[in-house]
Amino acid sequence: MTGLPGIVITGVSGRMGQMLLQAVAESDAAHLVGAIERPGHDWVGQDVGTATGAAPLGVVVTDDPLEAFAKAQAVIDFTSPAATVEFAALAAQARAVHVIGTTGLTPEDLTKIDAAALHAVIVRAGNMSLGVNLLVGLTRKVAAALGEDFDIEVIEAHHRHKVDAPSGTALMLGQAAAEGRGVDLATASERGRDGITGAREPGHIGFAAIRGGDIVGEHDVLFAGPGERMILRHVATDRQIFARGALRAALWGQDKAPGHYSMADVLGLD
Ligand code: NAD
């Protein structure tokens, strides 16, 4: 037993789950108390260290989130929208901080997450890296400074396994651009052009998604005006940036009042 906050990692066998295991193991401010995988996964019932091919960690992977969350001060969750909505209610019951990295959440999912945030701290961000959260602030500022004769396009690239598009980060950047420009992203965005699309709508924010290989995550915000253009760019080369950001959010949330927070709150950027 330690006095450090106990962390549960959901989706522990996933790309981000394994990054989180490493981040928690390297931290001297938190320790691992639980690891969750979906029912039927072959890691369930195994020691999580052994399952990764390393030394045992003394934590057995379970498919019972309620039991695991009861022992936790924070749950770090990079899974799927359906799982995350279920975990939000259970983490709130356990009064554990819920850090949500899962993307592709629908407005209905977000309503359920808001309901859970009445009872517990939830930190949710489509991207947990410091650099991207700074880029969001810059995008808002540049969009506010430039008029409608600068077209804004968000271009993102990710690995071939990613299942949602545009990425959660692209949507964060689009939302920041919309706020800067004073428009509603829901009605002023253009996604996935193909065929005879007609000319670009002035003032709209465009999105384009590239998928391939093992690209960790790249985002450009292009401001294209008459005779000049600017590009704000973030390139992630290592998923550890997301895991370290998520762990920082879990620790930050320990003494906060219930609510639905963002990474900008954690990083003190707003
Ligand atoms: P992945 O497919 O490698 O991992 C997802 C894991 O979740 C899998 O191991 C899967 O078995 C598990 N899972 C699914 N349903 C579950 C359930 N009901 N209970 C327990 N485990 C369950 O995916 P990934 O690349 O690790 O990404 C996961 C999510 O995180 C995606 O939505 C991705 O877009 C997002 N992501 C966010 C950030 C960020 O900074 N916010 C960064 C990277 C990835």
mmCIF file of C-alpha atoms in Angstrom, residues 37-269:
data_model
loop_
_atom_site.group_PDB
_atom_site.id
_atom_site.type_symbol
_atom_site.label_atom_id
_atom_site.label_comp_id
_atom_site.label_asym_id
_atom_site.label_seq_id
_atom_site.Cartn_x
_atom_site.Cartn_y
_atom_site.Cartn_z
ATOM 1 C CA GLU A 37 -10.197 -5.146 -20.639
ATOM 2 C CA ARG A 38 -13.417 -6.038 -22.431
ATOM 3 C CA PRO A 39 -15.139 -9.318 -21.523
ATOM 4 C CA GLY A 40 -13.677 -12.226 -23.497
ATOM 5 C CA HIS A 41 -10.292 -10.555 -24.056
ATOM 6 C CA ASP A 42 -7.437 -13.008 -23.506
ATOM 7 C CA TRP A 43 -5.659 -10.670 -21.049
ATOM 8 C CA VAL A 44 -8.567 -10.960 -18.558
ATOM 9 C CA GLY A 45 -7.426 -13.055 -15.563
ATOM 10 C CA GLN A 46 -3.692 -12.575 -16.293
ATOM 11 C CA ASP A 47 -1.278 -10.362 -14.364
ATOM 12 C CA VAL A 48 -1.013 -7.213 -16.485
ATOM 13 C CA GLY A 49 2.795 -7.160 -16.411
ATOM 14 C CA THR A 50 2.980 -10.791 -17.531
ATOM 15 C CA ALA A 51 0.400 -10.114 -20.273
ATOM 16 C CA THR A 52 2.704 -7.467 -21.781
ATOM 17 C CA GLY A 53 5.615 -9.909 -21.714
ATOM 18 C CA ALA A 54 7.336 -8.173 -18.776
ATOM 19 C CA ALA A 55 7.672 -8.942 -15.050
ATOM 20 C CA PRO A 56 4.457 -9.370 -12.999
ATOM 21 C CA LEU A 57 3.033 -6.121 -11.563
ATOM 22 C CA GLY A 58 0.694 -7.682 -8.972
ATOM 23 C CA VAL A 59 -2.437 -6.378 -10.750
ATOM 24 C CA VAL A 60 -4.738 -8.863 -12.478
ATOM 25 C CA VAL A 61 -6.642 -7.683 -15.586
ATOM 26 C CA THR A 62 -10.398 -7.769 -14.959
ATOM 27 C CA ASP A 63 -13.578 -7.193 -16.984
ATOM 28 C CA ASP A 64 -15.432 -5.961 -13.861
ATOM 29 C CA PRO A 65 -15.055 -2.156 -13.828
ATOM 30 C CA LEU A 66 -17.212 -1.577 -10.734
ATOM 31 C CA GLU A 67 -14.977 -3.698 -8.504
ATOM 32 C CA ALA A 68 -11.792 -2.092 -9.880
ATOM 33 C CA PHE A 69 -13.072 1.507 -9.709
ATOM 34 C CA ALA A 70 -14.017 1.088 -6.022
ATOM 35 C CA LYS A 71 -10.261 0.901 -5.214
ATOM 36 C CA ALA A 72 -9.251 3.824 -7.460
ATOM 37 C CA GLN A 73 -8.693 7.548 -7.074
ATOM 38 C CA ALA A 74 -8.607 7.922 -10.878
ATOM 39 C CA VAL A 75 -9.638 5.989 -13.984
ATOM 40 C CA ILE A 76 -7.745 6.687 -17.205
ATOM 41 C CA ASP A 77 -9.805 5.683 -20.177
ATOM 42 C CA PHE A 78 -8.827 5.458 -23.851
ATOM 43 C CA THR A 79 -11.315 2.876 -25.179
ATOM 44 C CA SER A 80 -14.480 3.268 -27.277
ATOM 45 C CA PRO A 81 -17.460 5.636 -26.949
ATOM 46 C CA ALA A 82 -19.844 2.904 -25.680
ATOM 47 C CA ALA A 83 -17.369 1.761 -23.021
ATOM 48 C CA THR A 84 -16.507 5.320 -21.969
ATOM 49 C CA VAL A 85 -20.155 6.270 -21.382
ATOM 50 C CA GLU A 86 -20.558 3.195 -19.142
ATOM 51 C CA PHE A 87 -17.299 3.947 -17.299
ATOM 52 C CA ALA A 88 -18.332 7.597 -16.698
ATOM 53 C CA ALA A 89 -21.366 6.512 -14.659
ATOM 54 C CA LEU A 90 -19.382 3.880 -12.720
ATOM 55 C CA ALA A 91 -16.426 6.184 -11.998
ATOM 56 C CA ALA A 92 -18.847 8.852 -10.731
ATOM 57 C CA GLN A 93 -20.445 6.265 -8.408
ATOM 58 C CA ALA A 94 -16.966 5.461 -7.055
ATOM 59 C CA ARG A 95 -16.143 9.229 -6.870
ATOM 60 C CA ALA A 96 -12.999 8.555 -8.876
ATOM 61 C CA VAL A 97 -11.563 11.171 -11.266
ATOM 62 C CA HIS A 98 -12.352 9.990 -14.806
ATOM 63 C CA VAL A 99 -9.839 11.041 -17.476
ATOM 64 C CA ILE A 100 -11.359 10.473 -20.920
ATOM 65 C CA GLY A 101 -9.124 10.303 -23.982
ATOM 66 C CA THR A 102 -11.631 8.350 -26.102
ATOM 67 C CA THR A 103 -12.686 10.205 -29.250
ATOM 68 C CA GLY A 104 -15.705 9.865 -31.543
ATOM 69 C CA LEU A 105 -18.204 10.627 -28.741
ATOM 70 C CA THR A 106 -21.638 11.727 -30.013
ATOM 71 C CA PRO A 107 -23.668 14.637 -28.562
ATOM 72 C CA GLU A 108 -25.833 11.977 -26.792
ATOM 73 C CA ASP A 109 -22.708 10.411 -25.261
ATOM 74 C CA LEU A 110 -21.589 13.865 -24.072
ATOM 75 C CA THR A 111 -24.964 14.488 -22.393
ATOM 76 C CA LYS A 112 -24.478 11.276 -20.381
ATOM 77 C CA ILE A 113 -20.909 12.275 -19.500
ATOM 78 C CA ASP A 114 -22.152 15.707 -18.355
ATOM 79 C CA ALA A 115 -24.651 13.938 -16.067
ATOM 80 C CA ALA A 116 -21.828 11.903 -14.490
ATOM 81 C CA ALA A 117 -19.764 15.104 -14.059
ATOM 82 C CA LEU A 118 -22.389 16.414 -11.628
ATOM 83 C CA HIS A 119 -21.007 13.905 -9.104
ATOM 84 C CA ALA A 120 -17.312 13.543 -9.941
ATOM 85 C CA VAL A 121 -14.397 15.173 -11.719
ATOM 86 C CA ILE A 122 -14.173 14.343 -15.421
ATOM 87 C CA VAL A 123 -11.305 15.602 -17.559
ATOM 88 C CA ARG A 124 -11.894 15.007 -21.258
ATOM 89 C CA ALA A 125 -9.748 16.043 -24.211
ATOM 90 C CA GLY A 126 -9.550 14.888 -27.814
ATOM 91 C CA ASN A 127 -5.820 15.405 -27.406
ATOM 92 C CA MET A 128 -3.903 15.322 -24.121
ATOM 93 C CA SER A 129 -0.627 16.833 -25.375
ATOM 94 C CA LEU A 130 0.696 20.211 -24.230
ATOM 95 C CA GLY A 131 1.639 21.212 -27.796
ATOM 96 C CA VAL A 132 -1.802 20.587 -29.267
ATOM 97 C CA ASN A 133 -3.549 22.431 -26.456
ATOM 98 C CA LEU A 134 -1.268 25.420 -27.113
ATOM 99 C CA LEU A 135 -2.069 25.104 -30.830
ATOM 100 C CA VAL A 136 -5.785 25.299 -30.012
ATOM 101 C CA GLY A 137 -5.245 28.680 -28.293
ATOM 102 C CA LEU A 138 -3.130 29.957 -31.212
ATOM 103 C CA THR A 139 -5.748 28.823 -33.731
ATOM 104 C CA ARG A 140 -8.472 30.736 -31.879
ATOM 105 C CA LYS A 141 -6.304 33.896 -31.848
ATOM 106 C CA VAL A 142 -5.251 33.720 -35.513
ATOM 107 C CA ALA A 143 -8.825 33.004 -36.670
ATOM 108 C CA ALA A 144 -10.040 36.049 -34.696
ATOM 109 C CA ALA A 145 -7.333 38.257 -36.239
ATOM 110 C CA LEU A 146 -7.974 37.220 -39.859
ATOM 111 C CA GLY A 147 -11.145 37.992 -41.802
ATOM 112 C CA GLU A 148 -13.333 35.773 -43.947
ATOM 113 C CA ASP A 149 -11.066 36.227 -46.955
ATOM 114 C CA PHE A 150 -8.766 33.712 -45.241
ATOM 115 C CA ASP A 151 -10.158 30.200 -45.744
ATOM 116 C CA ILE A 152 -9.507 27.868 -42.795
ATOM 117 C CA GLU A 153 -8.800 24.169 -43.414
ATOM 118 C CA VAL A 154 -7.877 21.584 -40.775
ATOM 119 C CA ILE A 155 -5.827 18.731 -42.255
ATOM 120 C CA GLU A 156 -5.013 15.695 -40.140
ATOM 121 C CA ALA A 157 -3.142 12.418 -40.640
ATOM 122 C CA HIS A 158 -3.264 9.251 -38.493
ATOM 123 C CA HIS A 159 -2.333 5.558 -38.577
ATOM 124 C CA ARG A 160 -4.360 3.048 -40.577
ATOM 125 C CA HIS A 161 -6.179 1.605 -37.516
ATOM 126 C CA LYS A 162 -7.963 4.821 -36.502
ATOM 127 C CA VAL A 163 -11.743 4.336 -36.715
ATOM 128 C CA ASP A 164 -13.119 7.902 -36.478
ATOM 129 C CA ALA A 165 -12.668 10.957 -38.709
ATOM 130 C CA PRO A 166 -12.069 13.831 -38.454
ATOM 131 C CA SER A 167 -9.877 13.160 -35.417
ATOM 132 C CA GLY A 168 -10.926 14.493 -32.004
ATOM 133 C CA THR A 169 -7.998 16.908 -32.257
ATOM 134 C CA ALA A 170 -9.072 18.181 -35.684
ATOM 135 C CA LEU A 171 -12.514 18.894 -34.218
ATOM 136 C CA MET A 172 -10.941 20.738 -31.248
ATOM 137 C CA LEU A 173 -8.943 22.872 -33.696
ATOM 138 C CA GLY A 174 -12.022 23.458 -35.872
ATOM 139 C CA GLN A 175 -14.033 24.462 -32.821
ATOM 140 C CA ALA A 176 -11.308 26.930 -31.765
ATOM 141 C CA ALA A 177 -11.222 28.406 -35.280
ATOM 142 C CA ALA A 178 -15.026 28.733 -35.245
ATOM 143 C CA GLU A 179 -14.945 30.472 -31.861
ATOM 144 C CA GLY A 180 -12.236 32.861 -33.087
ATOM 145 C CA ARG A 181 -14.223 33.627 -36.201
ATOM 146 C CA GLY A 182 -17.522 33.868 -34.317
ATOM 147 C CA VAL A 183 -19.370 31.142 -36.261
ATOM 148 C CA ASP A 184 -21.117 27.916 -35.253
ATOM 149 C CA LEU A 185 -18.988 24.933 -36.363
ATOM 150 C CA ALA A 186 -22.104 22.749 -36.660
ATOM 151 C CA THR A 187 -23.434 24.862 -39.532
ATOM 152 C CA ALA A 188 -20.189 26.320 -40.911
ATOM 153 C CA SER A 189 -18.030 23.281 -41.646
ATOM 154 C CA GLU A 190 -17.212 21.345 -44.807
ATOM 155 C CA ARG A 191 -16.225 17.702 -44.490
ATOM 156 C CA GLY A 192 -15.012 15.196 -47.049
ATOM 157 C CA ARG A 193 -15.267 16.805 -50.500
ATOM 158 C CA ASP A 194 -15.790 14.517 -53.499
ATOM 159 C CA GLY A 195 -17.108 15.109 -57.011
ATOM 160 C CA ILE A 196 -18.695 18.364 -58.206
ATOM 161 C CA THR A 197 -18.873 20.073 -54.850
ATOM 162 C CA GLY A 198 -19.330 23.643 -56.056
ATOM 163 C CA ALA A 199 -17.099 26.478 -54.917
ATOM 164 C CA ARG A 200 -15.980 26.734 -51.304
ATOM 165 C CA GLU A 201 -18.450 28.533 -49.000
ATOM 166 C CA PRO A 202 -16.874 31.743 -47.690
ATOM 167 C CA GLY A 203 -16.275 31.603 -43.939
ATOM 168 C CA HIS A 204 -16.653 27.820 -43.642
ATOM 169 C CA ILE A 205 -14.058 25.656 -41.900
ATOM 170 C CA GLY A 206 -12.931 22.656 -43.942
ATOM 171 C CA PHE A 207 -11.660 19.268 -42.747
ATOM 172 C CA ALA A 208 -9.546 16.658 -44.524
ATOM 173 C CA ALA A 209 -8.353 13.324 -43.100
ATOM 174 C CA ILE A 210 -5.446 11.161 -44.242
ATOM 175 C CA ARG A 211 -5.038 7.552 -42.965
ATOM 176 C CA GLY A 212 -1.965 5.406 -43.379
ATOM 177 C CA GLY A 213 0.812 3.310 -41.854
ATOM 178 C CA ASP A 214 1.821 4.086 -38.290
ATOM 179 C CA ILE A 215 1.400 7.894 -38.294
ATOM 180 C CA VAL A 216 0.945 8.852 -34.603
ATOM 181 C CA GLY A 217 -0.903 12.112 -35.316
ATOM 182 C CA GLU A 218 -0.283 15.217 -37.432
ATOM 183 C CA HIS A 219 -2.454 18.338 -37.570
ATOM 184 C CA ASP A 220 -2.197 21.423 -39.782
ATOM 185 C CA VAL A 221 -4.442 24.461 -39.536
ATOM 186 C CA LEU A 222 -4.189 26.261 -42.863
ATOM 187 C CA PHE A 223 -5.217 29.893 -43.216
ATOM 188 C CA ALA A 224 -5.287 30.534 -46.985
ATOM 189 C CA GLY A 225 -5.817 34.140 -48.053
ATOM 190 C CA PRO A 226 -5.314 36.143 -51.223
ATOM 191 C CA GLY A 227 -1.588 36.136 -52.020
ATOM 192 C CA GLU A 228 -0.411 34.480 -48.765
ATOM 193 C CA ARG A 229 -1.057 31.572 -46.450
ATOM 194 C CA MET A 230 -0.111 30.508 -42.948
ATOM 195 C CA ILE A 231 0.089 27.010 -41.483
ATOM 196 C CA LEU A 232 0.044 26.137 -37.780
ATOM 197 C CA ARG A 233 1.354 22.576 -37.405
ATOM 198 C CA HIS A 234 1.673 19.963 -34.670
ATOM 199 C CA VAL A 235 3.387 16.629 -35.222
ATOM 200 C CA ALA A 236 3.217 13.899 -32.574
ATOM 201 C CA THR A 237 6.001 11.340 -32.879
ATOM 202 C CA ASP A 238 5.440 9.404 -29.635
ATOM 203 C CA ARG A 239 2.130 8.379 -27.980
ATOM 204 C CA GLN A 240 3.767 8.848 -24.567
ATOM 205 C CA ILE A 241 2.841 12.566 -24.790
ATOM 206 C CA PHE A 242 -0.845 11.601 -24.526
ATOM 207 C CA ALA A 243 -0.249 9.142 -21.678
ATOM 208 C CA ARG A 244 1.817 11.620 -19.651
ATOM 209 C CA GLY A 245 -0.837 14.322 -20.216
ATOM 210 C CA ALA A 246 -3.598 11.937 -19.103
ATOM 211 C CA LEU A 247 -1.711 11.014 -15.925
ATOM 212 C CA ARG A 248 -1.111 14.697 -15.191
ATOM 213 C CA ALA A 249 -4.889 15.273 -15.583
ATOM 214 C CA ALA A 250 -5.644 12.390 -13.176
ATOM 215 C CA LEU A 251 -3.395 13.940 -10.508
ATOM 216 C CA TRP A 252 -4.664 17.505 -11.140
ATOM 217 C CA GLY A 253 -8.263 16.337 -10.666
ATOM 218 C CA GLN A 254 -7.686 14.916 -7.169
ATOM 219 C CA ASP A 255 -8.644 18.071 -5.249
ATOM 220 C CA LYS A 256 -11.119 19.612 -7.712
ATOM 221 C CA ALA A 257 -14.885 20.031 -7.359
ATOM 222 C CA PRO A 258 -17.110 17.822 -9.542
ATOM 223 C CA GLY A 259 -17.316 19.085 -13.128
ATOM 224 C CA HIS A 260 -16.450 18.420 -16.760
ATOM 225 C CA TYR A 261 -12.974 19.874 -17.335
ATOM 226 C CA SER A 262 -10.670 20.150 -20.351
ATOM 227 C CA MET A 263 -6.927 19.794 -20.785
ATOM 228 C CA ALA A 264 -6.740 23.596 -21.047
ATOM 229 C CA ASP A 265 -7.978 23.688 -17.408
ATOM 230 C CA VAL A 266 -5.318 21.158 -16.381
ATOM 231 C CA LEU A 267 -2.547 23.073 -18.136
ATOM 232 C CA GLY A 268 -3.823 26.471 -16.913
ATOM 233 C CA LEU A 269 -4.145 27.729 -20.498
#
